[in-house]
């Protein structure tokens, strides 16, 4: 069984587990924040269970398009949500958070970082970010490096990851000299990774969420989405380093 088939089977199983279950497919960078948000929502709604499915935003859209029984989709960029738009319930798409892109390096790195041009210094053999073809962080990274005139020279150094958390792991394990990830990702592994440069992006990094048109639990989906937008949900996101939408 392929990875996509296994994920779809898992989601289908989760979708039929209980009427009160809410299945949320969310961008990998939301992992820590949404786990806390799910626990808080469950505590406030006894008997309800939030089932979380994390991955690259485009991969999640592909699962939804193949019929995965998802209630809420939370993306790391507008492009992925645009792709999901045919499956979105009218009037439910909302921006709920913002983020920043940074160059991150292993905590023990001795390299000097002043500008994006330093990504090309002799000591940098390998770089990482999400695959620009399917991962929002990679799209933001490529656009920023193109604007800085660095992409063409640096592209051969990149080891692309299937999602931004995998890119973070490459950095944390010292398998690359640096990578372009979200500020919130660095905070999740602050003992192993440090941000060394802020990366100006050509467009703001905004996260949209939406209830899906064929949501098995439409009422629960709207409840969870409303919680993420509420002061309590926004406070959880802020604790994990996300900005306001």
PDB file of N, CA and C in Angstrom, residues 1 6 12 24 37 60 137 139 143 152 168 176 187 210 212 228:
ATOM      1  N   UNK A   1       0.852  -1.204   0.000  1.00  0.00           N
ATOM      2  CA  UNK A   1       0.000   0.000   0.000  1.00  0.00           C
ATOM      3  C   UNK A   1       0.882   1.247   0.000  1.00  0.00           C
ATOM      4  N   UNK A   6      -2.384   4.714   2.308  1.00  0.00           N
ATOM      5  CA  UNK A   6      -2.412   4.445   3.744  1.00  0.00           C
ATOM      6  C   UNK A   6      -3.008   5.621   4.509  1.00  0.00           C
ATOM      7  N   UNK A  12     -10.169   7.635   6.524  1.00  0.00           N
ATOM      8  CA  UNK A  12     -11.501   7.046   6.394  1.00  0.00           C
ATOM      9  C   UNK A  12     -11.888   6.332   7.679  1.00  0.00           C
ATOM     10  N   UNK A  24      -9.144  17.049  11.281  1.00  0.00           N
ATOM     11  CA  UNK A  24      -8.492  18.287  10.859  1.00  0.00           C
ATOM     12  C   UNK A  24      -7.208  17.946  10.117  1.00  0.00           C
ATOM     13  N   UNK A  37      -4.163  23.099  20.718  1.00  0.00           N
ATOM     14  CA  UNK A  37      -5.514  23.613  20.457  1.00  0.00           C
ATOM     15  C   UNK A  37      -6.544  22.486  20.501  1.00  0.00           C
ATOM     16  N   UNK A  60      -1.987  17.447   1.493  1.00  0.00           N
ATOM     17  CA  UNK A  60      -3.288  17.389   2.158  1.00  0.00           C
ATOM     18  C   UNK A  60      -4.417  17.703   1.179  1.00  0.00           C
ATOM     19  N   UNK A 137       6.453  26.413   2.434  1.00  0.00           N
ATOM     20  CA  UNK A 137       7.726  26.992   2.880  1.00  0.00           C
ATOM     21  C   UNK A 137       8.732  27.040   1.737  1.00  0.00           C
ATOM     22  N   UNK A 139       7.951  27.261  -1.447  1.00  0.00           N
ATOM     23  CA  UNK A 139       7.525  28.307  -2.378  1.00  0.00           C
ATOM     24  C   UNK A 139       7.966  29.678  -1.873  1.00  0.00           C
ATOM     25  N   UNK A 143      10.821  32.034  -3.842  1.00  0.00           N
ATOM     26  CA  UNK A 143      10.452  33.392  -4.240  1.00  0.00           C
ATOM     27  C   UNK A 143      11.388  34.418  -3.604  1.00  0.00           C
ATOM     28  N   UNK A 152      19.292  30.832  -8.484  1.00  0.00           N
ATOM     29  CA  UNK A 152      19.938  30.052  -9.535  1.00  0.00           C
ATOM     30  C   UNK A 152      21.248  29.450  -9.049  1.00  0.00           C
ATOM     31  N   UNK A 168      13.361  20.854   8.900  1.00  0.00           N
ATOM     32  CA  UNK A 168      13.865  21.210  10.227  1.00  0.00           C
ATOM     33  C   UNK A 168      14.689  20.068  10.820  1.00  0.00           C
ATOM     34  N   UNK A 176      22.604  19.191   6.984  1.00  0.00           N
ATOM     35  CA  UNK A 176      22.776  20.335   6.090  1.00  0.00           C
ATOM     36  C   UNK A 176      23.374  21.474   6.914  1.00  0.00           C
ATOM     37  N   UNK A 187      11.511  27.498  16.900  1.00  0.00           N
ATOM     38  CA  UNK A 187      11.123  27.523  18.313  1.00  0.00           C
ATOM     39  C   UNK A 187      10.809  26.130  18.834  1.00  0.00           C
ATOM     40  N   UNK A 210     -10.451  26.452   6.522  1.00  0.00           N
ATOM     41  CA  UNK A 210     -11.809  26.400   5.986  1.00  0.00           C
ATOM     42  C   UNK A 210     -12.468  25.091   6.390  1.00  0.00           C
ATOM     43  N   UNK A 212     -14.770  22.044   5.139  1.00  0.00           N
ATOM     44  CA  UNK A 212     -14.945  21.442   3.827  1.00  0.00           C
ATOM     45  C   UNK A 212     -16.412  21.181   3.509  1.00  0.00           C
ATOM     46  N   UNK A 228     -10.354  28.201  16.857  1.00  0.00           N
ATOM     47  CA  UNK A 228      -9.042  28.678  16.395  1.00  0.00           C
ATOM     48  C   UNK A 228      -9.048  30.192  16.221  1.00  0.00           C
TER      49      UNK A 228
END
